[in-house]
Amino acid sequence: MSAEQVHRTSHDVEIAAPAAVVYGVIADTERWPLFFPPNVHVQRLEFDGTSERLRMWATANGAVKSWTSRRTLDPAARRIDFRQEIPAAPLTGMGGTWAVEELGPDSSRLTLLHDFTVADDRPEDAEWVDRATDTNSRAELGRVKALAERWGRLDDLVLSFQDSVRVDGPAEPVYDFLHRVGDWPELVPHVTRLDLTEPAPGVQIMAMDTRTADGSTHTTESIRICFPDAGRIVYKQTATPALMDAHTGEWTVVPDATGVTVTSHHHVVIREEAIARVLGPNSTLEDTRRYIRQALGRNSTATLNLAKQHAETAAAV
């Protein structure tokens, strides 16, 4: 820490779930974008079983911030300490602790501590960070509580799948088609409107209207993180259709000796309480899984085929 004033915050929540289950949720950072509202993408850079180094992207007061953190995991004590290596401005330092306390066989308390400093102790920056930390901490603790308390059903509520298309052409025009999302209303028939801002290189914030098979329109909002050198675009929907409690995904472009495989990946948490209202009172969870799989797969496969057409046409020319 520097000589600047250290600000400290503490948040906690009681959870009707075993302490080991709660610890498992906070330890699995690679699923945080699907489980926690502020988190957009987490990339594990190093892991030796006890300590890990992570590159993280998350929202803070509506802005997308990115940083690298180190975490030390202690499953016996059910404690995780974390410290940002290079904090995102206006921070000059940020760290803290997740701690799980066992209250009973099926009851626990989760505490989240933060300490932070800001450049030159500027009060407006300290207030901004304090507000972002409070908002995100409450959101994360609330999600841990909701997830842990229905952990036994979570496998049924989480849906993951992918669709792939083979392209006889180079990788660059495939990635270019997927990256130029601002042009999709002219290129992708099921996209009727798309508003795009790019606040930083590789970061895209978009609001999109999508037409479904029955003619209705869904409005979604997403944040996309683009990795052109790796042929990857990861995204998180920050405003989802009614049946989805959360939705994250990824486009991958993988070249080989004879062409390209382009794949759309989806991960969804189903909003169970919306099933009857959206699909009818007799609809089951399995009906919902099938409906979401077909709806998302139909649109993403259509986009994949358009990317294929774009790349193969460019190759022919």
Short mmCIF file of C-alpha atoms in Angstrom, two decimals:
data_model
loop_
_atom_site.label_atom_id
_atom_site.label_comp_id
_atom_site.label_asym_id
_atom_site.label_seq_id
_atom_site.Cartn_x
_atom_site.Cartn_y
_atom_site.Cartn_z
CA MET A 1 0.00 0.00 0.00
CA SER A 2 1.11 3.60 -0.58
CA ALA A 3 1.09 6.42 1.98
CA GLU A 4 -2.36 7.43 0.80
CA GLN A 5 -5.34 6.94 3.06
CA VAL A 6 -6.58 3.35 3.14
CA HIS A 7 -10.35 3.09 2.79
CA ARG A 8 -12.04 -0.06 4.09
CA THR A 9 -15.44 -1.60 3.45
CA SER A 10 -17.21 -4.66 4.83
CA HIS A 11 -20.27 -6.48 3.54
CA ASP A 12 -21.78 -9.76 4.68
CA VAL A 13 -24.79 -11.99 4.16
CA GLU A 14 -26.23 -15.07 5.86
CA ILE A 15 -26.85 -17.98 3.50
CA ALA A 16 -29.01 -21.06 4.03
CA ALA A 17 -26.41 -23.40 2.58
CA PRO A 18 -23.39 -25.35 3.84
CA ALA A 19 -20.16 -23.38 4.15
CA ALA A 20 -18.40 -25.71 1.71
CA VAL A 21 -20.99 -24.95 -0.97
CA VAL A 22 -20.62 -21.20 -0.46
CA TYR A 23 -16.83 -21.47 -0.65
CA GLY A 24 -17.14 -23.46 -3.88
CA VAL A 25 -19.10 -20.62 -5.51
CA ILE A 26 -16.55 -17.92 -4.67
CA ALA A 27 -13.58 -20.15 -5.57
CA ASP A 28 -14.81 -20.86 -9.12
CA THR A 29 -13.92 -17.51 -10.70
CA GLU A 30 -14.13 -18.75 -14.29
CA ARG A 31 -17.91 -19.05 -13.85
CA TRP A 32 -18.26 -15.61 -12.25
CA PRO A 33 -19.34 -13.88 -15.49
CA LEU A 34 -22.32 -16.25 -15.67
CA PHE A 35 -23.10 -16.08 -11.96
CA PHE A 36 -22.28 -12.48 -10.90
CA PRO A 37 -23.85 -9.38 -12.51
CA PRO A 38 -20.76 -7.09 -12.43
CA ASN A 39 -18.34 -9.61 -13.97
CA VAL A 40 -18.00 -9.65 -17.75
CA HIS A 41 -15.02 -11.95 -18.34
CA VAL A 42 -12.37 -13.72 -16.25
CA GLN A 43 -9.20 -15.18 -17.74
CA ARG A 44 -7.01 -17.40 -15.56
CA LEU A 45 -3.37 -16.63 -16.35
CA GLU A 46 -1.66 -18.80 -13.70
CA PHE A 47 -2.75 -21.41 -11.14
CA ASP A 48 -0.72 -23.73 -8.93
CA GLY A 49 -3.55 -25.13 -6.80
CA THR A 50 -3.19 -22.52 -4.04
CA SER A 51 -2.57 -19.20 -5.75
CA GLU A 52 -3.87 -17.90 -9.04
CA ARG A 53 -3.41 -14.88 -11.26
CA LEU A 54 -6.47 -13.56 -13.07
CA ARG A 55 -7.26 -10.96 -15.72
CA MET A 56 -10.73 -9.62 -14.99
CA TRP A 57 -13.22 -7.37 -16.75
CA ALA A 58 -16.20 -6.00 -14.79
CA THR A 59 -18.56 -3.06 -14.65
CA ALA A 60 -18.15 -0.33 -12.02
CA ASN A 61 -20.78 2.40 -11.87
CA GLY A 62 -21.67 1.59 -15.48
CA ALA A 63 -18.08 1.73 -16.80
CA VAL A 64 -16.13 -1.33 -17.94
CA LYS A 65 -12.90 -1.74 -15.96
CA SER A 66 -10.11 -4.29 -16.37
CA TRP A 67 -7.30 -5.35 -14.04
CA THR A 68 -5.06 -8.24 -13.06
CA SER A 69 -5.44 -9.81 -9.61
CA ARG A 70 -3.67 -12.42 -7.54
CA ARG A 71 -5.72 -14.65 -5.24
CA THR A 72 -4.62 -17.03 -2.48
CA LEU A 73 -7.10 -19.82 -1.78
CA ASP A 74 -7.38 -21.54 1.61
CA PRO A 75 -10.17 -24.15 1.36
CA ALA A 76 -9.51 -25.46 4.90
CA ALA A 77 -10.15 -22.01 6.39
CA ARG A 78 -12.68 -21.21 3.63
CA ARG A 79 -10.89 -17.93 2.98
CA ILE A 80 -9.69 -16.27 -0.23
CA ASP A 81 -7.38 -13.22 -0.16
CA PHE A 82 -7.05 -11.09 -3.28
CA ARG A 83 -4.95 -8.13 -4.40
CA GLN A 84 -5.03 -6.24 -7.69
CA GLU A 85 -1.61 -6.05 -9.34
CA ILE A 86 -2.22 -2.99 -11.50
CA PRO A 87 -5.51 -1.41 -10.41
CA ALA A 88 -7.75 0.39 -12.86
CA ALA A 89 -7.91 4.17 -12.42
CA PRO A 90 -8.75 5.97 -10.18
CA LEU A 91 -7.45 3.23 -7.86
CA THR A 92 -3.83 3.01 -6.79
CA GLY A 93 -4.43 -0.07 -4.66
CA MET A 94 -7.25 -2.58 -4.11
CA GLY A 95 -7.45 -5.85 -2.21
CA GLY A 96 -9.51 -7.76 0.26
CA THR A 97 -10.83 -11.05 1.54
CA TRP A 98 -13.70 -13.47 1.05
CA ALA A 99 -14.39 -15.38 4.31
CA VAL A 100 -17.00 -18.08 4.90
CA GLU A 101 -18.09 -18.79 8.48
CA GLU A 102 -20.01 -21.97 9.29
CA LEU A 103 -23.11 -21.21 11.36
CA GLY A 104 -24.58 -24.72 11.19
CA PRO A 105 -24.77 -27.76 8.92
CA ASP A 106 -26.87 -25.83 6.38
CA SER A 107 -26.15 -22.24 7.34
CA SER A 108 -23.20 -19.91 6.86
CA ARG A 109 -22.14 -16.29 6.78
CA LEU A 110 -20.15 -14.87 3.87
CA THR A 111 -18.12 -11.71 4.50
CA LEU A 112 -16.47 -9.64 1.77
CA LEU A 113 -13.80 -7.13 2.87
CA HIS A 114 -12.15 -4.50 0.68
CA ASP A 115 -9.34 -2.02 1.24
CA PHE A 116 -8.39 0.55 -1.36
CA THR A 117 -6.46 3.74 -2.04
CA VAL A 118 -6.93 6.42 -4.70
CA ALA A 119 -4.42 8.80 -6.24
CA ASP A 120 -3.75 11.93 -4.18
CA ASP A 121 -6.61 10.98 -1.81
CA ARG A 122 -9.07 12.79 -4.07
CA PRO A 123 -12.43 12.70 -2.23
CA GLU A 124 -14.47 12.46 -5.43
CA ASP A 125 -12.45 9.41 -6.54
CA ALA A 126 -12.74 7.76 -3.13
CA GLU A 127 -16.50 8.30 -3.21
CA TRP A 128 -16.72 6.85 -6.74
CA VAL A 129 -14.80 3.72 -5.74
CA ASP A 130 -16.73 3.35 -2.50
CA ARG A 131 -20.03 3.54 -4.39
CA ALA A 132 -18.87 1.02 -7.02
CA THR A 133 -17.54 -1.33 -4.33
CA ASP A 134 -20.79 -1.13 -2.38
CA THR A 135 -22.95 -1.75 -5.46
CA ASN A 136 -20.86 -4.65 -6.74
CA SER A 137 -20.38 -6.24 -3.32
CA ARG A 138 -24.09 -6.26 -2.63
CA ALA A 139 -24.79 -7.70 -6.08
CA GLU A 140 -22.15 -10.41 -5.69
CA LEU A 141 -23.22 -11.41 -2.18
CA GLY A 142 -26.84 -11.54 -3.29
CA ARG A 143 -25.94 -13.80 -6.19
CA VAL A 144 -23.80 -16.10 -4.03
CA LYS A 145 -26.75 -16.44 -1.66
CA ALA A 146 -29.20 -17.19 -4.48
CA LEU A 147 -26.86 -19.69 -6.14
CA ALA A 148 -25.78 -21.50 -2.98
CA GLU A 149 -29.32 -21.84 -1.67
CA ARG A 150 -30.40 -23.64 -4.85
CA TRP A 151 -27.13 -25.42 -5.52
CA GLY A 152 -28.84 -28.79 -5.76
CA ARG A 153 -30.89 -27.55 -8.73
CA LEU A 154 -28.24 -25.45 -10.42
CA ASP A 155 -27.18 -28.16 -12.87
CA ASP A 156 -30.76 -28.24 -14.19
CA LEU A 157 -30.95 -24.45 -14.45
CA VAL A 158 -27.61 -23.97 -16.26
CA LEU A 159 -27.58 -24.70 -19.99
CA SER A 160 -24.36 -24.76 -22.06
CA PHE A 161 -24.02 -25.63 -25.74
CA GLN A 162 -22.21 -24.68 -28.92
CA ASP A 163 -22.71 -24.64 -32.69
CA SER A 164 -19.93 -24.75 -35.28
CA VAL A 165 -19.58 -24.09 -39.00
CA ARG A 166 -16.69 -25.03 -41.26
CA VAL A 167 -15.33 -22.27 -43.49
CA ASP A 168 -13.26 -22.86 -46.62
CA GLY A 169 -11.40 -19.61 -46.36
CA PRO A 170 -9.06 -17.52 -44.18
CA ALA A 171 -9.73 -16.60 -40.56
CA GLU A 172 -9.41 -12.82 -40.94
CA PRO A 173 -12.69 -12.11 -42.81
CA VAL A 174 -14.58 -14.46 -40.47
CA TYR A 175 -13.38 -12.57 -37.41
CA ASP A 176 -13.94 -9.25 -39.16
CA PHE A 177 -17.60 -10.14 -39.81
CA LEU A 178 -18.16 -11.07 -36.17
CA HIS A 179 -16.29 -8.02 -34.89
CA ARG A 180 -18.12 -5.47 -37.09
CA VAL A 181 -21.27 -5.91 -35.02
CA GLY A 182 -22.35 -2.36 -35.77
CA ASP A 183 -23.05 -3.46 -39.36
CA TRP A 184 -25.20 -6.42 -38.38
CA PRO A 185 -28.60 -4.73 -38.99
CA GLU A 186 -27.62 -4.56 -42.68
CA LEU A 187 -25.93 -7.98 -42.76
CA VAL A 188 -27.85 -10.23 -40.34
CA PRO A 189 -31.60 -10.54 -41.10
CA HIS A 190 -32.72 -11.35 -37.53
CA VAL A 191 -31.01 -8.21 -36.13
CA THR A 192 -33.35 -5.25 -36.58
CA ARG A 193 -31.53 -2.60 -34.50
CA LEU A 194 -28.11 -2.27 -32.92
CA ASP A 195 -26.62 0.65 -31.02
CA LEU A 196 -22.87 0.37 -30.44
CA THR A 197 -20.30 2.25 -28.38
CA GLU A 198 -16.62 1.35 -28.01
CA PRO A 199 -15.30 3.08 -24.86
CA ALA A 200 -11.87 1.44 -25.10
CA PRO A 201 -9.97 -0.66 -27.63
CA GLY A 202 -11.41 -4.16 -27.65
CA VAL A 203 -14.47 -3.25 -25.58
CA GLN A 204 -17.89 -3.02 -27.25
CA ILE A 205 -21.13 -2.08 -25.50
CA MET A 206 -24.25 -2.79 -27.52
CA ALA A 207 -28.04 -2.76 -27.38
CA MET A 208 -29.69 -5.02 -29.95
CA ASP A 209 -33.21 -5.89 -31.11
CA THR A 210 -33.51 -9.45 -32.40
CA ARG A 211 -36.46 -10.92 -34.28
CA THR A 212 -37.43 -14.46 -33.18
CA ALA A 213 -39.02 -17.25 -35.22
CA ASP A 214 -42.55 -16.29 -34.09
CA GLY A 215 -42.06 -12.69 -35.27
CA SER A 216 -41.66 -11.14 -31.84
CA THR A 217 -38.69 -8.95 -30.95
CA HIS A 218 -36.31 -9.33 -28.00
CA THR A 219 -34.15 -6.45 -26.79
CA THR A 220 -30.83 -7.34 -25.21
CA GLU A 221 -27.86 -5.35 -23.97
CA SER A 222 -24.36 -6.82 -24.00
CA ILE A 223 -20.72 -6.07 -23.31
CA ARG A 224 -18.19 -7.71 -25.64
CA ILE A 225 -14.44 -8.12 -25.06
CA CYS A 226 -12.53 -8.72 -28.29
CA PHE A 227 -9.25 -10.63 -28.67
CA PRO A 228 -8.33 -10.38 -32.37
CA ASP A 229 -4.94 -12.10 -32.01
CA ALA A 230 -6.65 -15.12 -30.43
CA GLY A 231 -9.68 -15.07 -32.74
CA ARG A 232 -12.05 -14.73 -29.79
CA ILE A 233 -14.93 -12.43 -28.84
CA VAL A 234 -16.47 -13.04 -25.42
CA TYR A 235 -19.65 -11.35 -24.29
CA LYS A 236 -22.09 -11.01 -21.45
CA GLN A 237 -25.69 -9.91 -21.77
CA THR A 238 -26.41 -7.23 -19.19
CA ALA A 239 -30.12 -7.15 -20.10
CA THR A 240 -31.54 -10.56 -20.97
CA PRO A 241 -34.81 -11.96 -22.34
CA ALA A 242 -37.40 -12.96 -19.75
CA LEU A 243 -36.48 -16.66 -19.63
CA MET A 244 -32.79 -16.01 -18.90
CA ASP A 245 -31.43 -15.02 -15.53
CA ALA A 246 -27.98 -14.74 -17.10
CA HIS A 247 -26.38 -15.32 -20.51
CA THR A 248 -22.71 -15.32 -21.48
CA GLY A 249 -21.12 -16.48 -24.70
CA GLU A 250 -18.16 -16.52 -27.00
CA TRP A 251 -17.30 -16.55 -30.70
CA THR A 252 -14.13 -18.47 -31.58
CA VAL A 253 -12.34 -18.57 -34.93
CA VAL A 254 -9.84 -21.45 -35.13
CA PRO A 255 -7.78 -21.83 -38.34
CA ASP A 256 -6.04 -25.01 -39.47
CA ALA A 257 -4.24 -26.20 -42.60
CA THR A 258 -7.34 -26.33 -44.79
CA GLY A 259 -9.71 -23.67 -43.45
CA VAL A 260 -11.43 -22.36 -40.34
CA THR A 261 -13.82 -23.68 -37.70
CA VAL A 262 -15.97 -20.88 -36.28
CA THR A 263 -18.00 -21.67 -33.17
CA SER A 264 -20.67 -19.95 -31.13
CA HIS A 265 -20.70 -20.87 -27.41
CA HIS A 266 -23.62 -20.14 -25.06
CA HIS A 267 -24.00 -20.42 -21.28
CA VAL A 268 -27.39 -19.64 -19.74
CA VAL A 269 -28.95 -19.61 -16.28
CA ILE A 270 -32.70 -20.17 -16.68
CA ARG A 271 -35.11 -17.88 -14.82
CA GLU A 272 -37.41 -20.59 -13.53
CA GLU A 273 -40.09 -18.26 -12.19
CA ALA A 274 -40.70 -16.88 -15.72
CA ILE A 275 -41.42 -20.21 -17.40
CA ALA A 276 -45.18 -20.31 -16.85
CA ARG A 277 -45.63 -16.67 -17.86
CA VAL A 278 -43.60 -16.96 -21.06
CA LEU A 279 -44.20 -20.52 -22.27
CA GLY A 280 -47.48 -21.41 -20.55
CA PRO A 281 -48.55 -22.95 -17.23
CA ASN A 282 -47.92 -26.53 -18.33
CA SER A 283 -44.38 -25.94 -19.59
CA THR A 284 -41.57 -27.79 -17.85
CA LEU A 285 -37.93 -26.98 -17.22
CA GLU A 286 -37.00 -29.43 -19.97
CA ASP A 287 -39.36 -27.59 -22.36
CA THR A 288 -37.58 -24.37 -21.46
CA ARG A 289 -34.11 -25.82 -22.01
CA ARG A 290 -35.20 -27.06 -25.43
CA TYR A 291 -36.83 -23.71 -26.33
CA ILE A 292 -33.75 -21.68 -25.36
CA ARG A 293 -31.42 -24.10 -27.12
CA GLN A 294 -33.40 -23.85 -30.33
CA ALA A 295 -33.89 -20.07 -30.21
CA LEU A 296 -30.26 -19.16 -29.46
CA GLY A 297 -28.87 -21.89 -31.69
CA ARG A 298 -31.04 -20.81 -34.63
CA ASN A 299 -29.86 -17.21 -34.50
CA SER A 300 -26.20 -17.95 -33.82
CA THR A 301 -26.04 -20.59 -36.56
CA ALA A 302 -27.57 -18.11 -39.00
CA THR A 303 -24.84 -15.62 -38.05
CA LEU A 304 -22.15 -18.30 -38.41
CA ASN A 305 -23.38 -19.15 -41.91
CA LEU A 306 -23.34 -15.48 -42.89
CA ALA A 307 -19.76 -15.20 -41.61
CA LYS A 308 -18.92 -18.30 -43.67
CA GLN A 309 -20.50 -16.77 -46.79
CA HIS A 310 -18.65 -13.51 -46.23
CA ALA A 311 -15.27 -15.23 -45.83
CA GLU A 312 -15.67 -17.65 -48.70
CA THR A 313 -16.80 -14.88 -51.03
CA ALA A 314 -13.79 -12.80 -50.03
CA ALA A 315 -11.50 -15.80 -50.62
CA ALA A 316 -13.00 -16.41 -54.07
CA VAL A 317 -12.52 -12.77 -55.06
#
